[in-house]
CSV table of C-alpha atoms and ligand atoms in Angstrom, one decimal:
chain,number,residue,atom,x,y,z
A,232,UNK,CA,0.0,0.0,0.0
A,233,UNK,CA,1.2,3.2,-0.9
A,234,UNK,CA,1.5,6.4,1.2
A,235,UNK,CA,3.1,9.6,2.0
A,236,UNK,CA,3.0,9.4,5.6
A,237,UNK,CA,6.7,10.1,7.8
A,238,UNK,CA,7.4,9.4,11.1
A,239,UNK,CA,6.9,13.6,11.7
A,240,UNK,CA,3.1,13.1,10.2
A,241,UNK,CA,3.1,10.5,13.3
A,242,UNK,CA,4.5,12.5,15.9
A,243,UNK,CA,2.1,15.7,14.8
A,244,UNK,CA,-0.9,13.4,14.1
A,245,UNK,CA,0.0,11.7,18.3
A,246,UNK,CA,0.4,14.8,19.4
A,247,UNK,CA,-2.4,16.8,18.2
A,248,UNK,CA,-4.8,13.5,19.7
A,249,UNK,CA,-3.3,14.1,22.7
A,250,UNK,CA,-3.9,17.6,22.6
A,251,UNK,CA,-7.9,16.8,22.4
A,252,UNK,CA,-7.9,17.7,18.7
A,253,UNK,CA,-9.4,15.8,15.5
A,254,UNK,CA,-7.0,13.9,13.1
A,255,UNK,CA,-8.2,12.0,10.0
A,256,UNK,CA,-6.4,8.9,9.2
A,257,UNK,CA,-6.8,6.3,6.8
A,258,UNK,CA,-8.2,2.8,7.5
A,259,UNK,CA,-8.2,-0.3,4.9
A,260,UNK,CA,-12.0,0.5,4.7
A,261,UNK,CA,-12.7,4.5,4.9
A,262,UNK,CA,-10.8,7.3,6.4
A,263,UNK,CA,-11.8,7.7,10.3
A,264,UNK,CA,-12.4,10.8,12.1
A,265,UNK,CA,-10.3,10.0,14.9
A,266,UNK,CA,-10.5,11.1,18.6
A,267,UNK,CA,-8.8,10.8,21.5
A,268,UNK,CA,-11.2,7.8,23.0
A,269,UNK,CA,-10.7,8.9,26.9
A,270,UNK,CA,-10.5,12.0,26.1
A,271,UNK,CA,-14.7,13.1,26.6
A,272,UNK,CA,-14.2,16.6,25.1
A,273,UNK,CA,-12.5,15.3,22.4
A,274,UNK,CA,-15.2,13.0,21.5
A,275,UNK,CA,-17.7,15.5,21.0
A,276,UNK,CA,-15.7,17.5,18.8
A,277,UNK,CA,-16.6,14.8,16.3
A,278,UNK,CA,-19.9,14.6,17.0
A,279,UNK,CA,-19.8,18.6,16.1
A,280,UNK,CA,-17.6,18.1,12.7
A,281,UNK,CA,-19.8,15.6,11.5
A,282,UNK,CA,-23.8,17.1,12.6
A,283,UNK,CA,-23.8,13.8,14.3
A,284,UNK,CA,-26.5,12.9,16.9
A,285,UNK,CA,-24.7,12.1,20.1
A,286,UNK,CA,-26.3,9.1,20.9
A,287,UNK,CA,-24.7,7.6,17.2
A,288,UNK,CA,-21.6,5.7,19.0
A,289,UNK,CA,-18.3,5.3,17.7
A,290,UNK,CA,-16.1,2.4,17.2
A,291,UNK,CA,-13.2,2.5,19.5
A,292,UNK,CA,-9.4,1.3,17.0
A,293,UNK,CA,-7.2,-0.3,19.3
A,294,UNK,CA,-3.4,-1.3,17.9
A,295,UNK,CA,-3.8,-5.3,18.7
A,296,UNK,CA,-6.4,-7.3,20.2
A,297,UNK,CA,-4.2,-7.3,23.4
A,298,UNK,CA,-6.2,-3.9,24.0
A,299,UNK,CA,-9.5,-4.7,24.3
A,300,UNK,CA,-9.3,-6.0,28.3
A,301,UNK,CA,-9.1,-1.6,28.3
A,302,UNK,CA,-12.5,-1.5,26.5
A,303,UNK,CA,-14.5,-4.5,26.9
A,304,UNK,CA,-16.3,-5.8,30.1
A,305,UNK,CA,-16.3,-9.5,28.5
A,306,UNK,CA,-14.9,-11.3,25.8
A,307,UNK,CA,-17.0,-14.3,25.1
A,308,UNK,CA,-15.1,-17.1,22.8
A,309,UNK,CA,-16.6,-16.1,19.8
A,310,UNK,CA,-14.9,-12.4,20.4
A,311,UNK,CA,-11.6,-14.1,20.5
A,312,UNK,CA,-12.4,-16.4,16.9
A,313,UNK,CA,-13.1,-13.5,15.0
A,314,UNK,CA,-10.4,-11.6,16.6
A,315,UNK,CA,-7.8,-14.2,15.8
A,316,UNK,CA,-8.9,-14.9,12.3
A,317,UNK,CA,-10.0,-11.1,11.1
A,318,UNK,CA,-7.6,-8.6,12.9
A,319,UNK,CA,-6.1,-6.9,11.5
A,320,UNK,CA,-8.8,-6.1,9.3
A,321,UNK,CA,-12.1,-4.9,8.2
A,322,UNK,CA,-14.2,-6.2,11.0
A,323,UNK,CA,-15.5,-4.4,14.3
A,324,UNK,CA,-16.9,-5.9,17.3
A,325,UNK,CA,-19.3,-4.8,20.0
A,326,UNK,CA,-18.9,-6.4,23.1
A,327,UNK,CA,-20.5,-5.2,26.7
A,328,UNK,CA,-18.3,-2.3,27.6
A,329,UNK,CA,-15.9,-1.8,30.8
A,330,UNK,CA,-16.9,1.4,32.8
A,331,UNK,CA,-13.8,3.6,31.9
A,332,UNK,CA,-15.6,3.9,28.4
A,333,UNK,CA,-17.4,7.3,28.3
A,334,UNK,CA,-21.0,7.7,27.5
A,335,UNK,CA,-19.8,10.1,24.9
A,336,UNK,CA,-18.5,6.8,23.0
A,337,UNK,CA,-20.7,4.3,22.9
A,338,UNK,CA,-24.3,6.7,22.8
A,339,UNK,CA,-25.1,5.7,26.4
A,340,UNK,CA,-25.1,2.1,25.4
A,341,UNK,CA,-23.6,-0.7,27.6
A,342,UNK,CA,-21.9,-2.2,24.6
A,343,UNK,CA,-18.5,-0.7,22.9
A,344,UNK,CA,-17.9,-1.4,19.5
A,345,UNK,CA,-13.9,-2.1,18.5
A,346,UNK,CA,-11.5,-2.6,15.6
A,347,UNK,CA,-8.1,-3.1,15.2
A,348,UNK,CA,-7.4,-1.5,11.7
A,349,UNK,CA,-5.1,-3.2,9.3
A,350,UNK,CA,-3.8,0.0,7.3
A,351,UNK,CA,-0.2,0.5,8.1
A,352,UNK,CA,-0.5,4.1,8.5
A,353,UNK,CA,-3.4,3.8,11.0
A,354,UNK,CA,-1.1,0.8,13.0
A,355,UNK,CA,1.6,3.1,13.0
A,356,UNK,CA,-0.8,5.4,14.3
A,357,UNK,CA,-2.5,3.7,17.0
A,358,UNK,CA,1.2,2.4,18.2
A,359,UNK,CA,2.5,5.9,18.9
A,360,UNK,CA,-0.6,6.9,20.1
A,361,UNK,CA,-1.0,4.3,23.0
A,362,UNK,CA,-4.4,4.2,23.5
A,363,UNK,CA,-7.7,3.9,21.7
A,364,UNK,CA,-9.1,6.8,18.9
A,365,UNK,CA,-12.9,6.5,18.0
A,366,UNK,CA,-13.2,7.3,15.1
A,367,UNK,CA,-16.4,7.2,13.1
A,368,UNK,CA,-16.1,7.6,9.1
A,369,UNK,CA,-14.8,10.7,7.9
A,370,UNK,CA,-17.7,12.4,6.5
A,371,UNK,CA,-20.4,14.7,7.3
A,372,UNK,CA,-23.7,12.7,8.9
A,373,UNK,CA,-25.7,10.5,6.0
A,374,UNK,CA,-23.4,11.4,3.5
A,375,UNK,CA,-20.9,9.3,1.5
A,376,UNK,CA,-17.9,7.8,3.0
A,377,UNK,CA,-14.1,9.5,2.6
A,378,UNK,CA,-11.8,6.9,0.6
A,379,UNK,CA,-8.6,9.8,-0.1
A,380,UNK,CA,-7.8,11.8,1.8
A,381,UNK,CA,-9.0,14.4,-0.8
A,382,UNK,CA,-12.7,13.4,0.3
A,383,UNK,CA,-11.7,14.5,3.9
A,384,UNK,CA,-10.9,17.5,3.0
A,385,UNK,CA,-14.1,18.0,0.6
A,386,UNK,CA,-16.2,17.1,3.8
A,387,UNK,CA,-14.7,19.2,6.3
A,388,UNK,CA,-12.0,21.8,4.9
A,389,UNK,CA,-10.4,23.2,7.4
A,390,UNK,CA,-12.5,22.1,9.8
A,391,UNK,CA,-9.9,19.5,10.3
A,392,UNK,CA,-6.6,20.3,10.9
A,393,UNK,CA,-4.5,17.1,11.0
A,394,UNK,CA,-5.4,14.8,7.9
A,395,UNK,CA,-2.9,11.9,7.0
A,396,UNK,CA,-2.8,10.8,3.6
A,397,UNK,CA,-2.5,7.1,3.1
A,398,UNK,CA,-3.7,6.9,-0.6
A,399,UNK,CA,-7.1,5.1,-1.3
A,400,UNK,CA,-8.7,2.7,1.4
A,401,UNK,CA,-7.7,-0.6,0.1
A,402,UNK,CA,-11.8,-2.0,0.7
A,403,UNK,CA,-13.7,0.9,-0.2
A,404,UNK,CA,-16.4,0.1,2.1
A,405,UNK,CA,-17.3,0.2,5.8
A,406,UNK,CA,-16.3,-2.7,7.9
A,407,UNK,CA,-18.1,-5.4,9.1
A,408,UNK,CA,-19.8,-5.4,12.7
A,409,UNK,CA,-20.6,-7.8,14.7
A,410,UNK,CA,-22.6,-7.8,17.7
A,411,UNK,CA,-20.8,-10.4,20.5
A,412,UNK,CA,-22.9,-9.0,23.5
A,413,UNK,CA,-25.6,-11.2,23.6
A,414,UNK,CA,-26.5,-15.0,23.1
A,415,UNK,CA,-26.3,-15.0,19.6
A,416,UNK,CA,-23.4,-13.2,17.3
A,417,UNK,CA,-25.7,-10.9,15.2
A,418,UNK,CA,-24.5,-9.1,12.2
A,419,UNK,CA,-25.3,-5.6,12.6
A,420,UNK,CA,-23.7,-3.9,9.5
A,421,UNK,CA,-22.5,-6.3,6.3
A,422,UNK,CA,-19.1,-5.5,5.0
A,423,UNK,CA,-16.6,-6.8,2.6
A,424,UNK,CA,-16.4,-9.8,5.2
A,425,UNK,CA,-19.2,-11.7,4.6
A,426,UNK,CA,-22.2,-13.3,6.9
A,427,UNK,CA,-20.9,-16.9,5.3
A,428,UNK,CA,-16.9,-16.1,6.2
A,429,UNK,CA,-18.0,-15.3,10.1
A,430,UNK,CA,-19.7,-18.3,10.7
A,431,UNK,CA,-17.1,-20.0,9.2
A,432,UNK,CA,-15.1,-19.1,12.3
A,433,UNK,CA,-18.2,-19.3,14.4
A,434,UNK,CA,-19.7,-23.1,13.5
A,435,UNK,CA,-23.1,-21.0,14.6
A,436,UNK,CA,-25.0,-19.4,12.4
A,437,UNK,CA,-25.1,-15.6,12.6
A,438,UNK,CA,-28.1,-13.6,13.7
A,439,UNK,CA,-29.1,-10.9,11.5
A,440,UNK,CA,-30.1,-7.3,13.3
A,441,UNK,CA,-34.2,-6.6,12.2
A,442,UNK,CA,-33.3,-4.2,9.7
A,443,UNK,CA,-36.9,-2.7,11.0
A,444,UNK,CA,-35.5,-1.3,13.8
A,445,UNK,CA,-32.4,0.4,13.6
A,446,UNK,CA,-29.5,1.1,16.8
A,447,UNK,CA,-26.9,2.8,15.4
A,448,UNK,CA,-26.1,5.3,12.2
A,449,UNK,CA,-24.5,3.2,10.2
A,450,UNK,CA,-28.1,1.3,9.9
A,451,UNK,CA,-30.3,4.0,9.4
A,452,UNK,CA,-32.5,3.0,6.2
A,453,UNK,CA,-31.2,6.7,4.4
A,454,UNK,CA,-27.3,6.7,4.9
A,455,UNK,CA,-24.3,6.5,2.5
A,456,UNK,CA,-26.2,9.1,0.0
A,457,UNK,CA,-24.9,11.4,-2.4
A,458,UNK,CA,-27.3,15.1,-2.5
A,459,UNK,CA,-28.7,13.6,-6.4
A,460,UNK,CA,-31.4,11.4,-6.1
A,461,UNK,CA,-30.1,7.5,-6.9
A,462,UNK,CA,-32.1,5.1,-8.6
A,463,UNK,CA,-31.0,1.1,-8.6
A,464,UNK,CA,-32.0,-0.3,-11.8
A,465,UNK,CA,-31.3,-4.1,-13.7
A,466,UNK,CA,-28.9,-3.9,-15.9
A,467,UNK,CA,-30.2,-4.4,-19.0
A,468,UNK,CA,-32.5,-1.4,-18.7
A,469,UNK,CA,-30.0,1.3,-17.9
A,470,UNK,CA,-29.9,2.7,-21.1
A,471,UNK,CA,-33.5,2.2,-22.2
A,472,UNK,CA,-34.3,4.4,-19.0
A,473,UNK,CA,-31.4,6.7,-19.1
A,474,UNK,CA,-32.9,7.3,-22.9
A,475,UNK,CA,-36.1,7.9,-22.0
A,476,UNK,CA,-35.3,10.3,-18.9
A,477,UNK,CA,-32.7,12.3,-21.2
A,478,UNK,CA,-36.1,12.8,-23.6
A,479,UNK,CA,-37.8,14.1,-20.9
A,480,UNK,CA,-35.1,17.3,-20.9
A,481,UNK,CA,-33.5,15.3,-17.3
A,482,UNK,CA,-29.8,15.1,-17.3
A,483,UNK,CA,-29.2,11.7,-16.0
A,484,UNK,CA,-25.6,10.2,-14.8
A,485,UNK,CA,-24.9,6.3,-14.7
A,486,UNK,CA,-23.3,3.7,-12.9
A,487,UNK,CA,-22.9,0.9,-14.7
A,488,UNK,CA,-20.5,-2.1,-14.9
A,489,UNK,CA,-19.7,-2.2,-18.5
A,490,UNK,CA,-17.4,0.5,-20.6
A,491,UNK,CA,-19.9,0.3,-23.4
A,492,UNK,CA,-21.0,4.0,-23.0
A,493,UNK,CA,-23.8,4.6,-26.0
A,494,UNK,CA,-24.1,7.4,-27.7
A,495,UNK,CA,-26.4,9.9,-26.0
A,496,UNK,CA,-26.4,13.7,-25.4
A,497,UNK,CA,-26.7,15.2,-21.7
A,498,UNK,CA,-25.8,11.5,-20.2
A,499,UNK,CA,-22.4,11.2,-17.6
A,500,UNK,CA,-21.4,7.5,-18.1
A,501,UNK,CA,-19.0,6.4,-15.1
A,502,UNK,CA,-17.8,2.6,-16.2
A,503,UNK,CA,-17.3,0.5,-12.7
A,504,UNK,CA,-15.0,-2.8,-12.3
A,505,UNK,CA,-16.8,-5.9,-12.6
A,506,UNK,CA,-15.7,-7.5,-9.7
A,507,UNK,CA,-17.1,-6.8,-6.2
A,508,UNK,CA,-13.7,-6.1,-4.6
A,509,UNK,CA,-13.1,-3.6,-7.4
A,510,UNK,CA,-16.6,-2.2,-7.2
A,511,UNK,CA,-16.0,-1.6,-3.3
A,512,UNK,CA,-12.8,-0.2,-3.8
A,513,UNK,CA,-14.7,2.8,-6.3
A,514,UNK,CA,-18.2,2.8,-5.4
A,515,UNK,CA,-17.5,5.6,-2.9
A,516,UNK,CA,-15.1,7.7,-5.4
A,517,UNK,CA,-17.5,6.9,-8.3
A,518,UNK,CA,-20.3,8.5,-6.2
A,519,UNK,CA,-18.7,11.5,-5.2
A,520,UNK,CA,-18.2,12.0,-8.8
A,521,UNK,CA,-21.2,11.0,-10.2
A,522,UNK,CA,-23.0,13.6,-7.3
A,523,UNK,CA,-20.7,16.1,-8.7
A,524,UNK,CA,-21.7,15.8,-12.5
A,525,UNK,CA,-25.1,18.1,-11.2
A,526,UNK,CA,-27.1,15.8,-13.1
A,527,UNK,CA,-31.2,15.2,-12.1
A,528,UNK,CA,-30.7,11.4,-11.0
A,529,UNK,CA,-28.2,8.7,-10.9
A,530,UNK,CA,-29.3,5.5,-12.2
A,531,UNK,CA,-26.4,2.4,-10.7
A,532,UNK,CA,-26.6,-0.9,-12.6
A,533,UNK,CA,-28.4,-3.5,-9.5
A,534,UNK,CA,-25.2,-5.6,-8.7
A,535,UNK,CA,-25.7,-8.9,-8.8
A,536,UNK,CA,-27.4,-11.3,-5.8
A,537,UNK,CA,-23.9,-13.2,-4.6
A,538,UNK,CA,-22.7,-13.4,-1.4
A,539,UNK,CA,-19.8,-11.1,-2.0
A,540,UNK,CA,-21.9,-8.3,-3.3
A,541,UNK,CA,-23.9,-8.1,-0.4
A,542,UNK,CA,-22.3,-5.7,1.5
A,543,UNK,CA,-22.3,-2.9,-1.6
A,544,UNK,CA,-25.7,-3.9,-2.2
A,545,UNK,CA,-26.6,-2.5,1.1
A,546,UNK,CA,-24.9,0.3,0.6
A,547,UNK,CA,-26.9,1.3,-2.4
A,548,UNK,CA,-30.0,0.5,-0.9
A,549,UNK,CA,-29.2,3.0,2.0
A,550,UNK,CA,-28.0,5.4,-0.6
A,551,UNK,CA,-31.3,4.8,-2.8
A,552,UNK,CA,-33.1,5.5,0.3
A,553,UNK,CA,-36.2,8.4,0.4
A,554,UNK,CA,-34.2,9.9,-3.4
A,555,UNK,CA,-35.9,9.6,-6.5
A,556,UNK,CA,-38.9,10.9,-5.9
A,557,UNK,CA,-39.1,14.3,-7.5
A,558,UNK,CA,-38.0,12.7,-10.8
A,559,UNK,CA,-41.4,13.5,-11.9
B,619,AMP,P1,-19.3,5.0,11.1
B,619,AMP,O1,-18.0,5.2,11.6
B,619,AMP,O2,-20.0,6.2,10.5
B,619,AMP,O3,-19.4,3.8,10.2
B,619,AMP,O4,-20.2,4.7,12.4
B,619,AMP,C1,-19.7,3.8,13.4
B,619,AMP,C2,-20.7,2.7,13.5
B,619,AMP,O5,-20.3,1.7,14.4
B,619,AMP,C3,-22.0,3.1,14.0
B,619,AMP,O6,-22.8,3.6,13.0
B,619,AMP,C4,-22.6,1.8,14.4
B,619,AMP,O7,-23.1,1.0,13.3
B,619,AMP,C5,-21.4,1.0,15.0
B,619,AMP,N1,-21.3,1.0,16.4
B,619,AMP,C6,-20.5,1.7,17.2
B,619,AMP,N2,-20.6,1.4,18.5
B,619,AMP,C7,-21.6,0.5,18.6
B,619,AMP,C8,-22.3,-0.2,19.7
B,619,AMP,N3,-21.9,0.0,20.9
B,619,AMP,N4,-23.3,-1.0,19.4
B,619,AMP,C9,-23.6,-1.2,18.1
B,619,AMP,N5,-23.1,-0.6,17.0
B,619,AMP,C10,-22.1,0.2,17.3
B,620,MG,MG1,-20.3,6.5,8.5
């Protein structure tokens, strides 16, 4: 993985955490808003830079898993599996929380949700640092995820001082969570680990959170959305539609997974990978773009049904979610 972060980036990014102030880093999945984790004023200075409700909590990174005895009340066995098999990594757990975790962190909840972040800059990061830095993604509330540093800065300006710049997140995508807390593992957020990997490690099957009844931000039906209204529509009528729409004086912006762009007036034509891992590691970028292009709608090809396209398809339906309806 590439990156243009020196040791003096390091020391500046440790010391302005310890200082109570913000620093943006990157993570494997989306650049963090990061946060001193005991530090209670700190916390809500992210809370502030992203207009995010305060009882939204954040996921506590930690170096190793050695950390989370700081964090965690109880670490059942199946904390310890997933640990062992998906740290570093894109995964986050929430466990029952010890009682030096503020309220400020975990949204008055008795859980605390963790992650020890594979991106070299952020373990170089969290090593200097010493302790743990909640970070929730580095955007402003409901809106699309950072993956450059560039984003960050697009979201908050200068809002945030200390930004490091660890090239593109290598997923694209928001990391798994898990809920270890109760009887059952549930999965409370898909990511690019998938429901079938987990219970791999778990030999249980995994409870899935009632999507009716959201805990947390990242689940809110509307999240992930870019300002232009997004339709999801099958592939093969894309064009038909994006024809018909561009008749109807709209100018209309696609997301589709083939570089075949027809010919057609007033259309922005954005040609995604074909594989999921590729389609992660864009959909976020391709967005941001697409949202720029000022068009009347988006219209994204409806990725296909397997297993690991079901994280990215829940990110589209968020992203799809209450848009589209002043079309006509
Ligand atoms: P974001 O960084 O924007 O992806 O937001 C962090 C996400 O972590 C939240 O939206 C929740 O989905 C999740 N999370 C953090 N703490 C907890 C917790 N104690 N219980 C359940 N989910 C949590
Ligand atoms: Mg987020």
């Amino acid at each position: 993985m590439t990156h243009n972060v020196s040791k003096d980036d390091i020391a500046r990014a440790v010391a302005v955490l310890k200082d109570g102030e913000l620093v943006a880093f990157p993570t494997e999945t989306v650049y963090g808003l990061g946060a001193d984790a005991s530090n209670v004023e700190a916390v809500r200075k992210v809370y502030a830079a992203k207009g995010r409700p305060a009882d939204h909590p954040l996921i506590v990174h930690v170096a190793d898993a050695v950390q989370l005895a700081n964090w965690a009340g109880e670490i059942p066995p199946a904390a310890h599996a997933l640990a062992k098999k998906y740290w570093p990594g894109p995964l986050t757990l929430v466990l029952k929380r010890n009682a030096r975790v503020p309220d400020e962190v975990t949204g008055g909840q008795d859980t605390v949700a963790l992650r020890v972040p594979g991106h070299p800059v952020a373990q170089q990061l969290l090593r200097a640092f010493g302790g743990g830095i909640a970070a929730p993604s580095a955007n402003r509330f409901g809106r699309v995820s950072a993956t450059t540093a560039e984003h960050v800065r697009e979201e908050f300006g200068d809002a945030v001082a200390c930004v490091l710049d660890g090239g593109a997140a290598d997923v694209g995508i928001e990391s798994t969570i898990v809920d270890c807390s109760g009887a059952v593992p549930t999965l409370l957020r898909p990511g690019w680990i998938t429901p079938q990997q987990l219970e791999a490690v778990l030999g249980v099957p995994l409870a899935v959170a009632d999507a009716a009844a959201p805990r947390v931000s990242g689940t809110l039906e509307k999240h992930y959305a870019p300002r232009t209204p997004l339709m999801l529509v099958e592939g093969d009528l894309v064009v038909e539609l994006a024809r018909s729409l561009v008749r109807q004086g709209k100018r209309v912006a696609a997301l589709v997974r083939t570089a075949l762009r027809p010919l057609m007036d007033g259309l922005v034509w954005v040609a995604a990978p074909d594989d999921a891992a590729g389609f992660a590691h864009d959909l976020y970028a391709n967005l941001r773009e697409l949202d720029q292009a000022g068009c009347d709608v988006i219209l994204v090809e409806q990725p296909p049904e397997r297993a690991e396209w079901f994280a990215i398809r829940d990110r589209l339906n968020r992203a799809t979610a209450g848009s589209g309806e002043d079309l006509d």
